[in-house]
Short mmCIF file of C-alpha atoms in Angstrom, two decimals:
data_model
loop_
_atom_site.label_atom_id
_atom_site.label_comp_id
_atom_site.label_asym_id
_atom_site.label_seq_id
_atom_site.Cartn_x
_atom_site.Cartn_y
_atom_site.Cartn_z
CA SER A 176 40.73 -18.17 -36.68
CA ASP A 177 43.53 -16.96 -38.46
CA THR A 178 41.88 -15.23 -41.04
CA MET A 179 40.54 -13.10 -38.52
CA GLN A 180 43.92 -11.99 -37.62
CA GLN A 181 45.12 -11.59 -41.08
CA LYS A 182 42.09 -9.32 -41.32
CA PHE A 183 43.32 -7.37 -38.16
CA LEU A 184 46.75 -7.15 -39.55
CA ASN A 185 45.58 -5.89 -42.92
CA ASN A 186 43.53 -3.14 -41.30
CA LEU A 187 46.68 -1.71 -39.27
CA GLU A 188 48.29 1.56 -40.62
CA PHE A 189 51.38 -0.19 -39.25
CA GLN A 190 53.44 -3.21 -39.59
CA LEU A 191 53.99 -5.33 -36.34
CA THR A 192 57.91 -5.11 -35.11
CA ASN A 193 59.49 -8.62 -34.67
CA GLN A 194 59.39 -8.77 -31.14
CA GLN A 195 55.53 -7.80 -31.14
CA GLN A 196 55.26 -10.71 -33.48
CA SER A 197 57.13 -13.18 -30.92
CA VAL A 198 55.45 -12.18 -27.80
CA PHE A 199 52.00 -12.58 -29.65
CA LEU A 200 52.85 -15.79 -30.11
CA GLU A 201 53.76 -16.81 -26.41
CA ILE A 202 50.24 -15.33 -25.66
CA LYS A 203 48.76 -17.22 -28.43
CA ASN A 204 50.41 -20.41 -26.90
CA ASP A 205 49.40 -19.77 -23.58
CA LEU A 206 45.54 -19.07 -24.78
CA LYS A 207 45.50 -22.52 -26.22
CA GLN A 208 46.24 -24.24 -22.85
CA SER A 209 43.62 -25.83 -20.07
CA TYR A 210 44.99 -23.94 -17.78
CA PRO A 211 44.70 -20.25 -17.16
CA MET A 212 47.60 -17.88 -18.44
CA TYR A 213 48.90 -15.25 -16.24
CA ARG A 214 51.24 -13.18 -18.06
CA LEU A 215 52.83 -9.44 -17.43
CA LEU A 216 53.59 -7.95 -20.70
CA GLN A 217 56.48 -5.09 -20.07
CA GLY A 218 57.36 -2.77 -22.67
CA ASP A 219 58.22 0.84 -22.56
CA VAL A 220 55.36 3.56 -23.15
CA GLY A 221 55.04 3.22 -27.33
CA SER A 222 56.25 0.12 -27.62
CA GLY A 223 52.97 -0.96 -28.91
CA LYS A 224 51.69 -3.36 -26.16
CA THR A 225 47.95 -2.34 -27.01
CA VAL A 226 48.32 -3.80 -30.28
CA VAL A 227 49.45 -7.26 -28.76
CA ALA A 228 46.60 -7.03 -26.46
CA ALA A 229 44.10 -6.59 -29.05
CA MET A 230 45.45 -9.58 -30.95
CA ALA A 231 45.20 -11.47 -28.31
CA ALA A 232 41.45 -10.42 -27.36
CA LEU A 233 40.72 -11.38 -31.18
CA GLN A 234 41.84 -15.05 -30.31
CA ALA A 235 39.75 -15.25 -27.22
CA ILE A 236 36.61 -13.85 -28.78
CA ASN A 237 37.05 -16.05 -31.74
CA SER A 238 36.96 -19.01 -29.28
CA GLY A 239 33.52 -17.47 -28.21
CA PHE A 240 34.58 -15.70 -24.75
CA GLN A 241 34.10 -11.96 -23.48
CA VAL A 242 37.40 -9.76 -22.89
CA ALA A 243 37.76 -7.15 -20.57
CA PHE A 244 40.14 -4.16 -20.83
CA MET A 245 40.73 -2.80 -17.45
CA SER A 246 42.17 0.70 -17.22
CA PRO A 247 43.35 2.54 -14.17
CA THR A 248 41.39 6.05 -15.38
CA GLU A 249 38.54 7.04 -17.37
CA ILE A 250 40.61 9.13 -19.78
CA LEU A 251 42.86 6.17 -20.73
CA ALA A 252 39.60 3.70 -20.64
CA GLU A 253 38.11 6.50 -23.18
CA GLN A 254 41.07 6.54 -25.35
CA HIS A 255 41.55 2.49 -25.45
CA PHE A 256 37.73 2.54 -26.26
CA GLU A 257 38.00 4.70 -29.25
CA LYS A 258 41.09 2.86 -30.37
CA LEU A 259 39.62 -0.85 -29.87
CA THR A 260 36.56 0.14 -31.57
CA SER A 261 38.31 1.81 -34.69
CA TRP A 262 40.22 -1.78 -35.39
CA PHE A 263 37.30 -3.89 -34.11
CA THR A 264 34.24 -2.55 -35.67
CA LYS A 265 35.47 -3.52 -39.13
CA LEU A 266 35.45 -7.03 -38.00
CA GLY A 267 31.76 -7.15 -36.84
CA ILE A 268 33.10 -7.25 -33.07
CA ASN A 269 31.16 -5.45 -30.35
CA VAL A 270 32.88 -3.35 -28.24
CA GLU A 271 31.36 -1.27 -25.18
CA LEU A 272 32.43 0.70 -22.78
CA LEU A 273 32.11 0.73 -18.82
CA ILE A 274 33.15 3.91 -16.46
CA GLY A 275 31.82 5.12 -13.51
CA GLY A 276 31.36 8.67 -15.25
CA MET A 277 28.79 7.43 -17.87
CA LYS A 278 25.15 8.50 -17.31
CA SER A 279 22.88 5.56 -15.47
CA GLN A 280 20.81 4.78 -18.62
CA LEU A 281 23.81 4.53 -20.63
CA LYS A 282 25.57 1.74 -17.88
CA GLU A 283 22.53 -0.11 -17.79
CA LYS A 284 22.41 -0.79 -21.47
CA SER A 285 26.28 -1.75 -21.16
CA TYR A 286 25.20 -3.88 -18.20
CA GLU A 287 22.23 -5.91 -20.26
CA LYS A 288 25.03 -6.24 -23.35
CA ILE A 289 27.82 -7.67 -21.12
CA LYS A 290 25.17 -10.16 -19.43
CA SER A 291 23.51 -10.94 -23.10
CA GLY A 292 26.70 -11.61 -24.06
CA GLU A 293 26.07 -9.16 -27.23
CA ALA A 294 29.31 -7.31 -26.15
CA ASN A 295 32.11 -8.85 -26.81
CA LEU A 296 35.04 -6.61 -25.70
CA ILE A 297 34.29 -4.58 -22.66
CA VAL A 298 36.60 -1.62 -22.15
CA GLY A 299 36.30 0.10 -18.60
CA THR A 300 38.18 0.92 -15.47
CA HIS A 301 37.69 -1.12 -12.30
CA ALA A 302 34.13 -0.41 -12.60
CA LEU A 303 34.34 -3.79 -14.10
CA ILE A 304 34.73 -5.67 -11.33
CA GLN A 305 31.86 -4.51 -9.29
CA GLU A 306 28.77 -6.71 -8.31
CA LYS A 307 26.65 -5.37 -10.46
CA VAL A 308 28.97 -6.40 -13.67
CA ASP A 309 27.40 -9.73 -14.97
CA PHE A 310 29.51 -11.04 -17.69
CA LYS A 311 27.45 -14.14 -19.89
CA PHE A 312 31.54 -15.78 -20.44
CA ILE A 313 34.52 -13.90 -19.68
CA GLY A 314 37.46 -16.07 -20.54
CA PHE A 315 40.23 -13.06 -20.74
CA TYR A 316 41.24 -9.78 -18.53
CA ILE A 317 43.63 -7.40 -20.36
CA ILE A 318 45.06 -5.29 -17.37
CA ASP A 319 46.35 -2.17 -18.60
CA GLU A 320 49.03 -0.37 -16.32
CA GLN A 321 48.93 -3.18 -13.97
CA HIS A 322 50.86 -1.49 -10.91
CA ARG A 323 48.01 0.86 -10.30
CA PHE A 324 45.77 -2.42 -9.19
CA GLY A 325 46.29 -4.12 -6.11
CA VAL A 326 46.44 -7.46 -5.56
CA LYS A 327 43.00 -7.81 -3.90
CA GLN A 328 41.94 -6.27 -6.99
CA ARG A 329 43.46 -8.93 -9.03
CA LEU A 330 41.62 -11.63 -6.93
CA ALA A 331 38.24 -10.35 -7.36
CA LEU A 332 38.67 -11.05 -11.38
CA ARG A 333 39.37 -14.48 -10.50
CA LYS A 334 36.35 -14.63 -8.56
CA LYS A 335 34.15 -13.13 -11.41
CA SER A 336 33.70 -16.61 -12.76
CA GLU A 337 31.69 -18.21 -10.22
CA LEU A 338 29.04 -19.43 -12.52
CA ASN A 339 31.47 -21.71 -14.08
CA LYS A 340 33.59 -23.22 -11.07
CA ASP A 341 35.86 -25.10 -12.92
CA PHE A 342 36.67 -22.12 -15.30
CA GLU A 343 39.25 -19.48 -14.73
CA PRO A 344 39.96 -16.95 -17.18
CA HIS A 345 43.18 -15.98 -18.58
CA GLN A 346 44.91 -12.71 -17.35
CA LEU A 347 47.35 -10.47 -19.39
CA MET A 348 49.01 -7.89 -17.35
CA MET A 349 50.63 -4.80 -18.78
CA SER A 350 53.12 -2.07 -17.53
CA ALA A 351 55.52 0.31 -18.91
CA THR A 352 57.67 0.58 -15.73
CA PRO A 353 60.98 -1.47 -16.11
CA ILE A 354 60.92 -4.15 -13.31
CA PRO A 355 64.20 -5.79 -12.85
CA ARG A 356 63.80 -9.46 -13.87
CA THR A 357 64.47 -10.86 -10.55
CA LEU A 358 62.55 -8.72 -8.91
CA ALA A 359 59.48 -9.43 -11.20
CA MET A 360 60.12 -13.01 -10.56
CA SER A 361 59.70 -12.81 -7.00
CA TYR A 362 57.14 -10.35 -6.81
CA PHE A 363 54.99 -11.82 -9.82
CA ALA A 364 56.13 -15.26 -8.78
CA ASP A 365 52.89 -16.97 -10.32
CA MET A 366 53.51 -15.26 -13.50
CA ASP A 367 55.58 -15.37 -16.77
CA ILE A 368 56.96 -12.49 -18.40
CA SER A 369 57.18 -11.02 -21.99
CA ILE A 370 58.97 -8.34 -22.75
CA ILE A 371 59.11 -5.77 -25.98
CA ASN A 372 62.04 -3.47 -25.79
CA GLU A 373 62.36 -2.69 -29.43
CA MET A 374 60.33 0.68 -30.31
CA PRO A 375 58.27 0.81 -33.52
CA PRO A 376 60.45 2.22 -36.64
CA GLY A 377 60.78 5.84 -36.83
CA ARG A 378 60.63 6.62 -33.27
CA LYS A 379 63.60 8.55 -31.87
CA THR A 380 65.13 8.06 -28.27
CA ILE A 381 64.18 10.86 -26.01
CA ALA A 382 66.80 12.98 -24.32
CA THR A 383 66.63 13.41 -21.05
CA LYS A 384 68.03 16.64 -18.95
CA VAL A 385 68.56 17.20 -15.15
CA PHE A 386 68.19 21.12 -14.35
CA SER A 387 67.97 22.53 -11.29
CA SER A 388 64.70 24.95 -10.98
CA GLU A 389 66.78 28.29 -10.57
CA LYS A 390 67.60 27.74 -14.45
CA ARG A 391 63.80 27.85 -15.15
CA ASN A 392 64.17 31.01 -17.50
CA GLN A 393 66.73 29.20 -19.93
CA ILE A 394 64.29 26.60 -20.54
CA LEU A 395 61.42 29.14 -21.63
CA ASP A 396 63.81 30.07 -24.76
CA THR A 397 64.03 26.00 -25.52
CA ILE A 398 60.01 26.34 -25.46
CA ASN A 399 60.00 29.03 -27.73
CA GLN A 400 62.34 27.14 -29.80
CA HIS A 401 60.07 24.13 -30.26
CA CYS A 402 56.71 25.90 -30.54
CA ALA A 403 58.68 28.34 -33.35
CA ASN A 404 59.26 24.90 -34.97
CA GLY A 405 55.58 24.19 -35.01
CA ASN A 406 56.03 21.70 -32.21
CA GLN A 407 53.98 20.97 -28.72
CA VAL A 408 55.02 21.26 -24.86
CA TYR A 409 54.00 19.68 -21.94
CA TRP A 410 54.70 21.51 -18.61
CA VAL A 411 53.96 19.17 -15.48
CA CYS A 412 53.48 20.21 -12.12
CA PRO A 413 53.15 16.95 -10.03
CA LEU A 414 50.78 16.32 -7.79
CA ILE A 415 52.13 16.42 -4.17
CA GLU A 416 49.90 13.93 -1.86
CA GLU A 417 49.40 16.24 1.29
CA SER A 418 48.16 19.45 -0.68
CA GLU A 419 46.38 19.52 -3.75
CA THR A 420 45.19 23.06 -3.24
CA LEU A 421 48.65 24.20 -3.11
CA GLN A 422 49.78 22.25 -5.92
CA LEU A 423 46.92 23.70 -7.88
CA GLU A 424 48.28 27.14 -6.91
CA THR A 425 51.25 26.18 -8.26
CA ALA A 426 49.92 24.50 -11.72
CA GLU A 427 47.79 28.18 -12.28
CA GLN A 428 50.69 30.20 -11.25
CA THR A 429 52.83 28.70 -13.83
CA PHE A 430 49.81 28.80 -16.30
CA LYS A 431 49.74 32.48 -15.46
CA ASP A 432 53.48 32.85 -15.73
CA LEU A 433 53.62 31.34 -19.18
CA SER A 434 50.61 32.90 -20.60
CA ASP A 435 51.94 36.29 -19.97
CA TYR A 436 55.51 35.37 -21.14
CA PHE A 437 54.49 33.62 -24.56
CA LEU A 438 51.63 36.21 -26.09
CA ASN A 439 51.99 34.42 -29.45
CA HIS A 440 51.60 30.86 -28.17
CA LYS A 441 48.33 29.53 -26.59
CA VAL A 442 48.81 28.04 -23.29
CA GLY A 443 46.31 25.89 -21.75
CA LEU A 444 45.72 24.31 -18.12
CA ILE A 445 44.23 21.08 -17.21
CA HIS A 446 43.95 19.08 -13.81
CA GLY A 447 42.20 16.72 -11.78
CA ARG A 448 39.48 19.16 -10.76
CA LEU A 449 37.81 20.16 -13.86
CA PRO A 450 34.85 18.11 -14.84
CA SER A 451 35.79 15.48 -17.56
CA ASN A 452 34.33 17.02 -20.62
CA LYS A 453 36.09 20.45 -19.95
CA LYS A 454 39.22 17.80 -19.82
CA LYS A 455 38.16 16.31 -22.94
CA GLU A 456 37.86 20.16 -24.48
CA ILE A 457 41.26 21.05 -23.41
CA MET A 458 42.94 17.56 -24.68
CA GLU A 459 41.21 17.90 -27.92
CA SER A 460 42.56 21.73 -28.40
CA PHE A 461 45.89 20.49 -27.39
CA LYS A 462 45.68 17.38 -30.20
CA ASN A 463 44.44 19.91 -32.91
CA ASN A 464 47.46 21.89 -32.33
CA GLU A 465 45.57 25.26 -31.04
CA ILE A 466 46.85 25.02 -27.66
CA LYS A 467 50.97 24.73 -27.95
CA ILE A 468 52.02 24.68 -24.44
CA ILE A 469 49.96 22.84 -21.88
CA VAL A 470 50.13 22.82 -18.36
CA ALA A 471 49.32 19.97 -16.44
CA THR A 472 49.17 18.06 -13.26
CA THR A 473 49.74 14.67 -13.64
CA VAL A 474 46.29 13.59 -15.20
CA ILE A 475 48.16 13.44 -18.31
CA GLU A 476 50.28 10.56 -17.29
CA VAL A 477 48.88 7.92 -19.23
CA GLY A 478 47.65 7.49 -22.38
CA VAL A 479 47.56 10.57 -24.10
CA ASP A 480 49.01 10.72 -27.79
CA VAL A 481 49.87 13.65 -29.20
CA PRO A 482 52.52 12.98 -31.75
CA ASN A 483 53.48 16.84 -32.27
CA ALA A 484 54.80 17.32 -28.63
CA THR A 485 58.53 17.26 -28.50
CA LEU A 486 59.26 18.93 -25.08
CA MET A 487 58.52 17.95 -21.84
CA VAL A 488 59.25 19.91 -18.51
CA ILE A 489 58.43 18.19 -14.95
CA GLU A 490 58.68 20.46 -12.25
CA ASN A 491 59.74 19.12 -8.57
CA ALA A 492 61.08 15.85 -10.89
CA GLU A 493 62.66 14.64 -7.36
CA ARG A 494 59.13 14.00 -5.63
CA MET A 495 58.26 11.87 -8.25
CA GLY A 496 58.59 8.12 -8.36
CA LEU A 497 60.21 6.24 -11.29
CA SER A 498 57.42 4.84 -12.91
CA GLN A 499 55.54 8.03 -12.91
CA LEU A 500 58.85 9.55 -14.50
CA HIS A 501 58.28 6.82 -17.10
CA GLN A 502 54.94 7.10 -17.79
CA LEU A 503 55.00 11.18 -17.96
CA ARG A 504 58.37 10.97 -20.56
CA GLY A 505 56.43 8.22 -22.43
CA ARG A 506 53.79 11.01 -23.76
CA ILE A 507 56.48 12.65 -25.82
CA GLY A 508 58.59 10.98 -28.78
CA ARG A 509 55.57 9.55 -30.19
CA GLY A 510 56.30 10.85 -33.52
CA ASP A 511 59.03 10.86 -35.74
CA LYS A 512 60.79 14.10 -33.92
CA LYS A 513 63.62 14.03 -31.55
CA SER A 514 62.60 15.13 -27.97
CA ILE A 515 63.67 16.42 -25.14
CA CYS A 516 62.31 15.60 -21.53
CA ILE A 517 63.53 18.19 -18.64
CA LEU A 518 63.67 17.36 -15.26
CA LEU A 519 63.60 20.24 -12.90
CA TYR A 520 64.60 19.85 -9.17
CA GLN A 521 64.50 21.96 -6.10
CA LYS A 522 67.93 22.88 -4.23
CA LYS A 523 67.98 20.03 -1.51
CA LEU A 524 68.31 16.81 -4.05
CA SER A 525 69.03 13.44 -2.18
CA ASP A 526 71.18 10.94 -3.14
CA ILE A 527 68.12 8.31 -3.75
CA ALA A 528 66.42 11.26 -5.97
CA LYS A 529 69.47 11.92 -7.79
CA GLN A 530 70.10 8.63 -8.52
CA ARG A 531 66.29 8.16 -9.66
CA LEU A 532 66.94 11.25 -11.89
#
């Protein structure tokens, strides 16, 4: 009902932009139809897709359906879970988490609540499409960072509603990677597309600079300035498929170099091999502004929200795809301060890589 939406909006600490409102109306209209919605919501990192998705979820829950919110990584799923819980608990809506890393008795509890229908909104990773998961009445799937999920996984979702053969859930895919409209239309031929291309008020555009890695030392001064101004810094060492150990060494070496250089700013290191409680601890410490400079492999690329971070250095940026660069850059510029992203490349830069950077 609209009163529920109104209550939701009144509780938000910000106002929706015009585009968020109009995209929501498109989705709301789709949800009223007798055939399933199949829509792609595109908007740069930080443009406020999650709120629009939450309002759509509310719509479906009010009509008596369960909603699944699927994220590509556990870190991101946990962040969405926290955010959505804080929005929805006030409205008496039950939000459940389901990820691989949960203790098995907690998982069992989640399964039961999903099956009984006690859970209204279920947030998780692709653990949500496993055989074990039995929804009481799933009406709507929201898939974040859509490009991380394959077509097969999306089809698995459609089959989840075998119970009621004539019913297929609505689907909303979200993506922060700009896909040219013509390409999107052929690639997602069966989808409608909504785009948010205005940022929330107060956000400044991020300046992006490209440097050869020979100029690494000049960057240390820039980092020092940012930290001296009370801001924080990401230094990203990208994952290189063929050699995880090599890449870990790079990250560890960079961590050591920066720690030795910045004696008065605390430097942290985060990578995929750390146990998840350790990752959480380090991210919390960065969030609380205890760690000033964080050296990270690409585990930070999605969903990390630290408004105080204003500088990002990406090493070997030429090895990364466009969507990864977009995702990473979107980790800064989340507050009202001017932010800079520095792309470092190795000597031999191909034309294609040059264009991409």
